[in-house]
Short mmCIF file of C-alpha atoms and ligand atoms in Angstrom, two decimals:
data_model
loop_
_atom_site.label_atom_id
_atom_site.label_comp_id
_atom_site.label_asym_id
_atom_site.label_seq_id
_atom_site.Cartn_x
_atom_site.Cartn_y
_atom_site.Cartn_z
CA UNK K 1 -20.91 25.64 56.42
CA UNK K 2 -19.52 28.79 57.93
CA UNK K 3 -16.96 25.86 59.30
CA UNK K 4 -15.60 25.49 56.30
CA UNK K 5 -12.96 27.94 54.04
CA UNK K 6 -14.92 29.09 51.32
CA UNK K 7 -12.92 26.99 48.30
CA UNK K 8 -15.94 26.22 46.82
CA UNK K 9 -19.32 26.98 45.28
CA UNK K 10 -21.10 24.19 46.24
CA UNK K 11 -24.77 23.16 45.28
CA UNK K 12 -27.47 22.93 47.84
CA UNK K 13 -27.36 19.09 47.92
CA UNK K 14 -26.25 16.63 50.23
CA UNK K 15 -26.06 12.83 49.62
CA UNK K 16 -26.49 10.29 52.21
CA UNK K 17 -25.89 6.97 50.24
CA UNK K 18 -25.28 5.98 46.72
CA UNK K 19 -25.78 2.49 44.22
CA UNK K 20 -24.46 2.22 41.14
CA UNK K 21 -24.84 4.76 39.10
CA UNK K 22 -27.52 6.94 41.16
CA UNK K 23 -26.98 9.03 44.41
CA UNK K 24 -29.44 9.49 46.80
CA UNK K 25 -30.11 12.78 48.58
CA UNK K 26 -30.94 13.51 52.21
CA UNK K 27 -34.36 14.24 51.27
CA UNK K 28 -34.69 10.71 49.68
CA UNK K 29 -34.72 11.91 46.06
CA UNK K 30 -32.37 9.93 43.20
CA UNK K 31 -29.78 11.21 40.61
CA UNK K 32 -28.19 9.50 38.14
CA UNK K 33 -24.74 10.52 38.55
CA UNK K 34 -23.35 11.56 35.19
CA UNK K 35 -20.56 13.21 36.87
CA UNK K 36 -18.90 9.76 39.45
CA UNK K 37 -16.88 12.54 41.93
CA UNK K 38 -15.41 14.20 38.47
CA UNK K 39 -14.08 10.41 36.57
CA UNK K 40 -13.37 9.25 40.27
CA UNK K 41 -16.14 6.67 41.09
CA UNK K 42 -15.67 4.36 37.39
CA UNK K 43 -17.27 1.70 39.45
CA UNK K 44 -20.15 3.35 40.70
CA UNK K 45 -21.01 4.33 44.03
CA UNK K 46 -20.99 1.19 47.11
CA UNK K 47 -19.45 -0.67 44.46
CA UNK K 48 -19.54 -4.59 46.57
CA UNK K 49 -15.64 -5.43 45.49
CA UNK K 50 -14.16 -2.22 46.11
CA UNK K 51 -16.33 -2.62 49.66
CA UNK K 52 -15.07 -6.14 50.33
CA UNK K 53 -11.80 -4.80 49.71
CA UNK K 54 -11.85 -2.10 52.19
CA UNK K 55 -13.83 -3.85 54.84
CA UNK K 56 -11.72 -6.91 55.01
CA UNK K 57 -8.22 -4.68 54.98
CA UNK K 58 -9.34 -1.82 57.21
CA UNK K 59 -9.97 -4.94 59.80
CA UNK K 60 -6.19 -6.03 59.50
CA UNK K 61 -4.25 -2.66 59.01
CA UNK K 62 -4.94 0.80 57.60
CA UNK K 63 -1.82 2.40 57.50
CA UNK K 64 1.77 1.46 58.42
CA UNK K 65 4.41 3.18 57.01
CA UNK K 66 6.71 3.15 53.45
CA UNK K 67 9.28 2.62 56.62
CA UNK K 68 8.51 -0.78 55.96
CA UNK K 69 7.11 -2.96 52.91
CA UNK K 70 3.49 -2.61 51.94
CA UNK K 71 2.50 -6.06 51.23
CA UNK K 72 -0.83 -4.42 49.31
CA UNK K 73 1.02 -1.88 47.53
CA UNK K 74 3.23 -3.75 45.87
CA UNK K 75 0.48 -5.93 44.83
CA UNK K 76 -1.08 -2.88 43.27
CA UNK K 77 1.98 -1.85 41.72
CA UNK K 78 2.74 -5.20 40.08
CA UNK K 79 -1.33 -5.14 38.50
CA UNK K 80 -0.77 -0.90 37.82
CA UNK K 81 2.75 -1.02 35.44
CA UNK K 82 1.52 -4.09 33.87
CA UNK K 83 -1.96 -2.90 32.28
CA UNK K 84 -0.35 0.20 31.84
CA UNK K 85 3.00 -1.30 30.04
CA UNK K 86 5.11 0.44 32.74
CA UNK K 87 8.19 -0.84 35.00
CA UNK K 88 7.53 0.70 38.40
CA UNK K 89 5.69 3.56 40.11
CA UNK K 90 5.18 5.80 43.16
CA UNK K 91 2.16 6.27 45.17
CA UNK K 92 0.96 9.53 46.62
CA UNK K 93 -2.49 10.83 47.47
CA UNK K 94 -4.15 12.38 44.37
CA UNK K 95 -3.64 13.58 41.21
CA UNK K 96 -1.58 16.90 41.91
CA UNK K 97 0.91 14.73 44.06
CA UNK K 98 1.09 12.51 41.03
CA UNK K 99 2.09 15.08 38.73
CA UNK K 100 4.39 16.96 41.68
CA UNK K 101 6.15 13.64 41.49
CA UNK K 102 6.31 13.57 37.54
CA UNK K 103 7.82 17.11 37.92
CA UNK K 104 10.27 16.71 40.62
CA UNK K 105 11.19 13.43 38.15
CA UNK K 106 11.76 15.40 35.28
CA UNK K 107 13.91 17.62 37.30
CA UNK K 108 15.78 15.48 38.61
CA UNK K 109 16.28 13.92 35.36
CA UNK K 110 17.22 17.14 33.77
CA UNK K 111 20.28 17.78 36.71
CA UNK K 112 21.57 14.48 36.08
CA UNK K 113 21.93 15.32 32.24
CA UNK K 114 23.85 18.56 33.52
CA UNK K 115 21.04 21.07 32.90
CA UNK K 116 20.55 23.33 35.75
CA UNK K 117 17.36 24.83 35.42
CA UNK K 118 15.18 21.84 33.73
CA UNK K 119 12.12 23.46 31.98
CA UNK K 120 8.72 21.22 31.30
CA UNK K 121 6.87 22.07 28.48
CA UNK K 122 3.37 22.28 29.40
CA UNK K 123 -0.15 23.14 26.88
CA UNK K 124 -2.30 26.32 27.01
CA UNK K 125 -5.36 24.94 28.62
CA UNK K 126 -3.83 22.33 30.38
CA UNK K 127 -5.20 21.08 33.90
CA UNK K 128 -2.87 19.92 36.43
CA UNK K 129 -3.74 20.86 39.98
CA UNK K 130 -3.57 22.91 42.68
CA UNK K 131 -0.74 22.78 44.24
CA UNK K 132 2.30 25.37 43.88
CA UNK K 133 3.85 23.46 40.91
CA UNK K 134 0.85 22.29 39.52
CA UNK K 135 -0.97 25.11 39.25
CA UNK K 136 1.90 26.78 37.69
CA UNK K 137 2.14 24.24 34.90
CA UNK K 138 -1.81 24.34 34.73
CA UNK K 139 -2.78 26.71 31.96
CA UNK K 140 -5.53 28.80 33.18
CA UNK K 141 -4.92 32.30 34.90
CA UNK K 142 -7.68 32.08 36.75
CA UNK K 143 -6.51 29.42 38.71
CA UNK K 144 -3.06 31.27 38.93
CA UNK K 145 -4.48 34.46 39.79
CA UNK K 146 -3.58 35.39 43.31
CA UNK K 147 -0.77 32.89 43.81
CA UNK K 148 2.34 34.70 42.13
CA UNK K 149 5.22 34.08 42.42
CA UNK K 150 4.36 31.14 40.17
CA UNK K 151 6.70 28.20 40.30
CA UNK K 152 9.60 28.41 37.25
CA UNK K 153 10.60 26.17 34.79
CA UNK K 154 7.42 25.70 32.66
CA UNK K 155 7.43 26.85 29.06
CA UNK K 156 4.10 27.02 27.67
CA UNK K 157 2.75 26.20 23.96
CA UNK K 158 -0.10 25.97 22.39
CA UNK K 159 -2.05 22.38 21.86
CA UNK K 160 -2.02 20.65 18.93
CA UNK K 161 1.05 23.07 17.35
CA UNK K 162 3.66 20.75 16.44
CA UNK K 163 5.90 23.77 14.58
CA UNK K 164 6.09 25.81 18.09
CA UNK K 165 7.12 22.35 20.30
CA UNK K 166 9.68 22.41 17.11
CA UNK K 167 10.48 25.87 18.00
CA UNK K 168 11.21 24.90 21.52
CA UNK K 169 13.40 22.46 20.97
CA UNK K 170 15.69 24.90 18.74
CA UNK K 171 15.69 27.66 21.14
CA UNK K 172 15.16 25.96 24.72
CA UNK K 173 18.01 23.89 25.43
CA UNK K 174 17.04 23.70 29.11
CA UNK K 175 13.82 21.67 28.31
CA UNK K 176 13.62 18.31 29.85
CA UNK K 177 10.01 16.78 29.61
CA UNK K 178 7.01 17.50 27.77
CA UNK K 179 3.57 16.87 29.82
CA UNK K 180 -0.33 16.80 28.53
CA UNK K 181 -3.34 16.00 29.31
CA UNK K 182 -4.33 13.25 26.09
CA UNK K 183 -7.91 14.51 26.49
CA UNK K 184 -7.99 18.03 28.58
CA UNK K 185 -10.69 17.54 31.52
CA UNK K 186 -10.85 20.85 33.39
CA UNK K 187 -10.60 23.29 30.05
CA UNK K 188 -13.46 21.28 27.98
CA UNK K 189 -12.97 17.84 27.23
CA UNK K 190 -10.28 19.02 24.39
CA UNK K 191 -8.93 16.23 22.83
CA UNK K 192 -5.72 16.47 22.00
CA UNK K 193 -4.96 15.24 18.02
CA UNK K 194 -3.35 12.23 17.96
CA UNK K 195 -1.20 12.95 14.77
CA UNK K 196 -0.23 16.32 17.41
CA UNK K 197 0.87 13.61 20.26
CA UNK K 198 2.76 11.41 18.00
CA UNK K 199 4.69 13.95 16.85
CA UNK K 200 5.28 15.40 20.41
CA UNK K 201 5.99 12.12 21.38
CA UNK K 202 9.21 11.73 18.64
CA UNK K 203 10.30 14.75 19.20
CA UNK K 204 10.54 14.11 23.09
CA UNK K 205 12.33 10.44 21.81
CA UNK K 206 14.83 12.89 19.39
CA UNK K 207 15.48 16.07 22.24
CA UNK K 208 15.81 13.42 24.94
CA UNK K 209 12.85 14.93 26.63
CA UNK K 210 10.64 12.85 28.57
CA UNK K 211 7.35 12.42 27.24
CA UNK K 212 4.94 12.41 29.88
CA UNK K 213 1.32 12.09 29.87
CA UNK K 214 -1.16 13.62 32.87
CA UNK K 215 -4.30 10.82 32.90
CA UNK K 216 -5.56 11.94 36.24
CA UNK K 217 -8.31 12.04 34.47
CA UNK K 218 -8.26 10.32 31.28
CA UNK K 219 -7.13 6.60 33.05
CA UNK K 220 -8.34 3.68 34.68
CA UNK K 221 -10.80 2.76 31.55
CA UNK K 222 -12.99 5.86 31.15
CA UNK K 223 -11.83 6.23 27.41
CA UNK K 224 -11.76 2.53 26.52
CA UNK K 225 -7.90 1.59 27.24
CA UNK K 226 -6.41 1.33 30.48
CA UNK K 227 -4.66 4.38 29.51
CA UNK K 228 -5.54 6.66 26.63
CA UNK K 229 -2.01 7.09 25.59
CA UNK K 230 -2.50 2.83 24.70
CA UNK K 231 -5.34 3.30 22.70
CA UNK K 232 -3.37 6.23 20.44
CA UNK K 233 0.17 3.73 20.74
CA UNK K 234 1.94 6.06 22.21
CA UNK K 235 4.59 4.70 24.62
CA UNK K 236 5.29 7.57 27.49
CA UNK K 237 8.14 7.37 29.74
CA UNK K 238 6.18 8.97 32.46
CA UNK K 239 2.50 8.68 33.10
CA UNK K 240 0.58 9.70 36.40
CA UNK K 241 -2.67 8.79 37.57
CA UNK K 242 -5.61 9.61 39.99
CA UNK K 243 -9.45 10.16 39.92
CA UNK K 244 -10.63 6.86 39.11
CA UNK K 245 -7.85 4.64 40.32
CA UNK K 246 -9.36 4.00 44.39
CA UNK K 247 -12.98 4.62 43.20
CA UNK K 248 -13.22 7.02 45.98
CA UNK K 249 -10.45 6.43 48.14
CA UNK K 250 -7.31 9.01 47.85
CA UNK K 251 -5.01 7.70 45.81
CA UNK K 252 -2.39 8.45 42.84
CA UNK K 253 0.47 7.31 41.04
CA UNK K 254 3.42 8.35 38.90
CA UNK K 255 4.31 5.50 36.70
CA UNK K 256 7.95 5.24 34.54
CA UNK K 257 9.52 3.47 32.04
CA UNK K 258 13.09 3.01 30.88
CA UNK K 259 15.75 5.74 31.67
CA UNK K 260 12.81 7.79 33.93
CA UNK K 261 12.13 4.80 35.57
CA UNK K 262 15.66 5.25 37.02
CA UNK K 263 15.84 8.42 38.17
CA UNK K 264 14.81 8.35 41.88
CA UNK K 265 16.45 7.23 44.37
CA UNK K 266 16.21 6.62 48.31
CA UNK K 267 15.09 9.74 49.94
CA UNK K 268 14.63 11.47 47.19
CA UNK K 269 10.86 11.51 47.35
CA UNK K 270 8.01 10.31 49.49
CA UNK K 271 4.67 10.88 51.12
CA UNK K 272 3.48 9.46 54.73
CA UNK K 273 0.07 8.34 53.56
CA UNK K 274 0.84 7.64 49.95
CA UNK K 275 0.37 3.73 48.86
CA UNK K 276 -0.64 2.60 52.54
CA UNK K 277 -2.60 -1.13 52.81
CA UNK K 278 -6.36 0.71 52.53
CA UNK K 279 -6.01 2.65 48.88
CA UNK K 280 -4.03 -0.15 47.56
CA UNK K 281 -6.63 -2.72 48.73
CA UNK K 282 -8.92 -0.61 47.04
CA UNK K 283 -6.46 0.45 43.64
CA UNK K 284 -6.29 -3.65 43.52
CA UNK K 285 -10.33 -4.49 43.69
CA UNK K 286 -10.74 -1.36 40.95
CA UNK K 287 -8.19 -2.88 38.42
CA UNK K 288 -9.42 -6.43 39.40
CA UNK K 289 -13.23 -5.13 38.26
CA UNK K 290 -12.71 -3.22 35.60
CA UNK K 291 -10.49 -6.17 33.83
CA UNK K 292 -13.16 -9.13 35.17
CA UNK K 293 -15.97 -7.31 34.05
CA UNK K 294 -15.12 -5.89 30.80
CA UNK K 295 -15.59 -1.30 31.18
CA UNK K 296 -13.09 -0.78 28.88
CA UNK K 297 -14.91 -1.71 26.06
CA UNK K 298 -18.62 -1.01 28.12
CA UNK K 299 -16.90 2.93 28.27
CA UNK K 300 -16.29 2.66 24.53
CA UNK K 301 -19.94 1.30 23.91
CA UNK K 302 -21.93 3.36 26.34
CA UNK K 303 -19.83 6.35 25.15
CA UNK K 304 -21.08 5.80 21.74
CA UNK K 305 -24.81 4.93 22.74
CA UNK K 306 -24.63 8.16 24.69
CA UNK K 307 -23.12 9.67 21.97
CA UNK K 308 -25.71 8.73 18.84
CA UNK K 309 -28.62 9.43 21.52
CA UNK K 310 -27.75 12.63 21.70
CA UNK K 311 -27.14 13.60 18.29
CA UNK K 312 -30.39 12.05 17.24
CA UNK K 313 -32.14 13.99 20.48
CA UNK K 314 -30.55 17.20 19.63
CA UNK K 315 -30.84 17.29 15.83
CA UNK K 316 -31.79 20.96 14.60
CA UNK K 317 -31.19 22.21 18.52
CA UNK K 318 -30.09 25.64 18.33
CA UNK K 319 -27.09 26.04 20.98
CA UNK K 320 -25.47 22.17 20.02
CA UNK K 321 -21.70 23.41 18.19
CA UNK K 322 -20.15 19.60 18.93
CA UNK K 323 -19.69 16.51 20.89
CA UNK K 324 -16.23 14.96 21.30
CA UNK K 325 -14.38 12.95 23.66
CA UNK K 326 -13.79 9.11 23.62
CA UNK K 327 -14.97 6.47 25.87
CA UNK K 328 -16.83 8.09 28.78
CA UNK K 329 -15.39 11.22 28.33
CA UNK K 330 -17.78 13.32 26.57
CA UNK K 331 -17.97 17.42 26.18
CA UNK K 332 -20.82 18.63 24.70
CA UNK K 333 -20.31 22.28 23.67
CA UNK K 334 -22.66 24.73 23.31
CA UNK K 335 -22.90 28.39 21.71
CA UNK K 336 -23.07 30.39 24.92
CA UNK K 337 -21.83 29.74 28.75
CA UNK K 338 -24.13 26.90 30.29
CA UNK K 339 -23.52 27.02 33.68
CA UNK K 340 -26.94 27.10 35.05
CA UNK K 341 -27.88 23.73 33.39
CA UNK K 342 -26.03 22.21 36.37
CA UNK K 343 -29.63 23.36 38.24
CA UNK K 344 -31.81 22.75 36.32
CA UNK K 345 -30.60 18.92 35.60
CA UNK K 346 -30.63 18.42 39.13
CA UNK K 347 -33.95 19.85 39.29
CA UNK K 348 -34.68 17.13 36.59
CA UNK K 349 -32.86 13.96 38.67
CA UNK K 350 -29.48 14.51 36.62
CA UNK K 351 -26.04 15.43 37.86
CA UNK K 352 -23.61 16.86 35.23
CA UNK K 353 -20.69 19.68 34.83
CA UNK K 354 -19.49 22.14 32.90
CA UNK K 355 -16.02 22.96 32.20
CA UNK K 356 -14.61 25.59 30.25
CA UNK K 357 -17.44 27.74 30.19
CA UNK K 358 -19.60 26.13 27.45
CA UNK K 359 -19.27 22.97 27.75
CA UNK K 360 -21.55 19.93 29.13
CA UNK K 361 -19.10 16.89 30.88
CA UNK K 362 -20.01 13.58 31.48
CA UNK K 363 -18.29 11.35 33.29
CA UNK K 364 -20.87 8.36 34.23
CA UNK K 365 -19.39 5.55 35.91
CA UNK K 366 -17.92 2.73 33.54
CA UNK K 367 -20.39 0.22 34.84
CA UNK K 368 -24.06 2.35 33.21
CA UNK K 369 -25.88 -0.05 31.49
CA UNK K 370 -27.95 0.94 28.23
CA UNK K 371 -30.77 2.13 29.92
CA UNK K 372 -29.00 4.14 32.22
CA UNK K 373 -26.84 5.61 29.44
CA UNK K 374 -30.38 6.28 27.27
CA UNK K 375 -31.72 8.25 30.35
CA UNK K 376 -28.60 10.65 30.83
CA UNK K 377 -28.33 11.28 27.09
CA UNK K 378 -32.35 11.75 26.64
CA UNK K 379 -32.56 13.96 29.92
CA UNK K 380 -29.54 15.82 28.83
CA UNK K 381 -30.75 16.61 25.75
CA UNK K 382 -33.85 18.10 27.05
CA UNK K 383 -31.92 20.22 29.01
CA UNK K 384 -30.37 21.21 25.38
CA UNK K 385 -33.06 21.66 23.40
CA UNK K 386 -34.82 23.91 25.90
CA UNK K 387 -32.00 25.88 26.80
CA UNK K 388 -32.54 29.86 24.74
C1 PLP D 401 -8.28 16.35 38.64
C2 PLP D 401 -7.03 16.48 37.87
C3 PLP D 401 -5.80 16.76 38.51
C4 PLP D 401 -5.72 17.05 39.99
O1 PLP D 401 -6.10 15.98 40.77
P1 PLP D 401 -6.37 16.18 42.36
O2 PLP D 401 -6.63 14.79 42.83
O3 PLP D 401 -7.54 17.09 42.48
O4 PLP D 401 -5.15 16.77 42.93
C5 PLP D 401 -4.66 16.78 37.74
N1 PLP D 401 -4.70 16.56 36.42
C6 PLP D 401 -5.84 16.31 35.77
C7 PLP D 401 -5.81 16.04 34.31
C8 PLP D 401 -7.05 16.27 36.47
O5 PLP D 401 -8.19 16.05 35.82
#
């Protein structure tokens, strides 16, 4: 431990194997994992395809180099733009890469339309990582705090306000992209409205702003669509992706359309690891399972059977103010800060989060089955009901 930079709080548990949906501790006692890595392990833990997939590519080549072609990642990036309706995309290592490439895009993008300091506009709440630029578009001072100076060129609004992204766009002439989360992770599971995105994304269409959507956490099938954004027909320019696409091996992407799928050019961004033979074998065997065996619509109809079990399970529960989210998303938010519920569901065989304070998150793989879905939503409930 005392190895280790002190970055995080982290629970007195260690795992030595997983299947499926449970984990198994060192001690030999089983969780069902309502939580997948935070939306990163959609296919479950030791899933056999995404295993395949590694084994038989780490025993030809690991890594090479984007000095040369990547046979495997431009397999993945043929299967990645076309569920997602793209044209092309880059590969880096995880989800704040992804969005530092979506930013440095935008930018780039804004200096070619003769604006000199190109300004994002990014969402109160909003989760986009840790690094310098994304933690300065993130909207959380906590995770700010202690970093200053903060990164410039972020103008920041509040979600679901259509009349102040109006009032932008009068008095900002130096914006260049909008960027949201469709569903906020990190802040609550806040679901952006629809009607709100829509609106955001014409006026992006109008200003000439790219309209581009963080689904770090949102894509790869947890809420029912490949993407979110193509289950609420919105068409982004720029979209960028993480968590779930390697089921556990780093991996993300920054995907573009149309003009933005233009706007870089050789040597104008990179990464040494990023799209290298073993995450794209494993990107591939994800997008291969989750299209072969249906969890798009299994993440629509486990998120509802989770969903109506705990309503029915929690009816009359004092501390219960709402459950939202889509798919496999879920946020369950109570009256008061819940953060010791993490303990006392792993005390009772369940692992689950809370973000934003008061808020339960699930994030179950995409492959629970009905049972397994029953149990997380019955023991979770418990944890409700008795919770004063
Ligand atoms: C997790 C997350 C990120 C950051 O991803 P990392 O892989 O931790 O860098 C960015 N955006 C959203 C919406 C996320 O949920």
């Amino acid at each position: 431990m005392s190895a280790l930079m002190q970055t995080y709080a982290r629970l007195p548990v260690t795992f030595s194997h997983g299947e499926g949906v449970y984990l198994f501790d060192t001690d030999g006692r089983r969780y069902l994992d309502g939580i997948a890595g935070i939306a990163v392990n959609g296919l479950g833990h030791a899933h056999p395809a995404v295993t395949a997939a590694i084994r038989a590519q780490a025993d030809k080549l690991v890594h090479t180099s984007n000095l040369y072609r990547i046979a495997a990642q431009e397999q993945l990036g043929t299967a990645l733009t076309q569920v997602a309706d793209m044209e092309n995309c880059f590969f880096g290592n995880s989800g704040a890469e992804a969005n530092e490439a979506a930013i440095k895009l935008a930018r780039l993008y804004g200096h070619t339309r003769g604006i000199k300091k190109p300004a994002i506009v990014v969402l109160e709440g909003a989760f986009h990582g840790r690094t310098l630029a994304t933690l300065s578009a993130t909207g959380n001072r906590k995770i700010q705090a202690g970093f200053e100076p903060l990164v410039s060129g972020f103008v920041r609004a509040p979600r679901n306000d259509i009349e102040a992204l109006r009032h932008i766009a009068a008095n900002n002439p130096d914006v260049v992209a909008f960027l949201a989360e469709p569903i906020q992770g990190e802040s609550g599971v806040q679901v952006l409205d629809p009607l709100y995105l829509q609106a955001a994304r014409e006026i992006c269409s109008k200003e000439e702003w790219l309209f581009m959507l963080d689904e770090v956490q949102t894509g790869n099938g947890r809420t029912g669509t490949y993407f979110a954004c193509q289950g609420l027909d919105l068409v982004p320019d720029v979209v960028t992706t993480a968590k779930g696409l390697g089921n556990g091996v780093p991996i993300g992407a920054c995907l573009a359309r149309g003009t933005a799928a233009q706007v870089f050019g050789a040597g104008q961004h990179g990464s040494t690891f990023g799209g290298n033979p073993l995450a794209c074998a494993a990107g591939l065997a994800v997008i291969n399972t989750i299209r072969q065996d249906g969890l798009q619509a299994n993440a629509i109809a486990m998120g509802q059977l989770i969903t109506d079990t705990l309503r029915a399970e929690c009816a009359g529960a004092k501390q219960l103010v709402e459950i939202r989210g889509k798919g496999l998303m879920l946020g369950i938010e109570l009256r008061k800060d819940c953060g010791e519920l993490v303990q006392r569901a792993m005390d009772a065989g369940l692992l689950i989060n809370v973000a934003g304070g008061n808020t339960i998150r699930l994030l179950p793989p995409l492959v629970i089955n009905a049972q397994e879905a029953r149990d997380l939503a019955i023991g979770v409930a418990e944890l409700i009901r008795n919770f004063d």
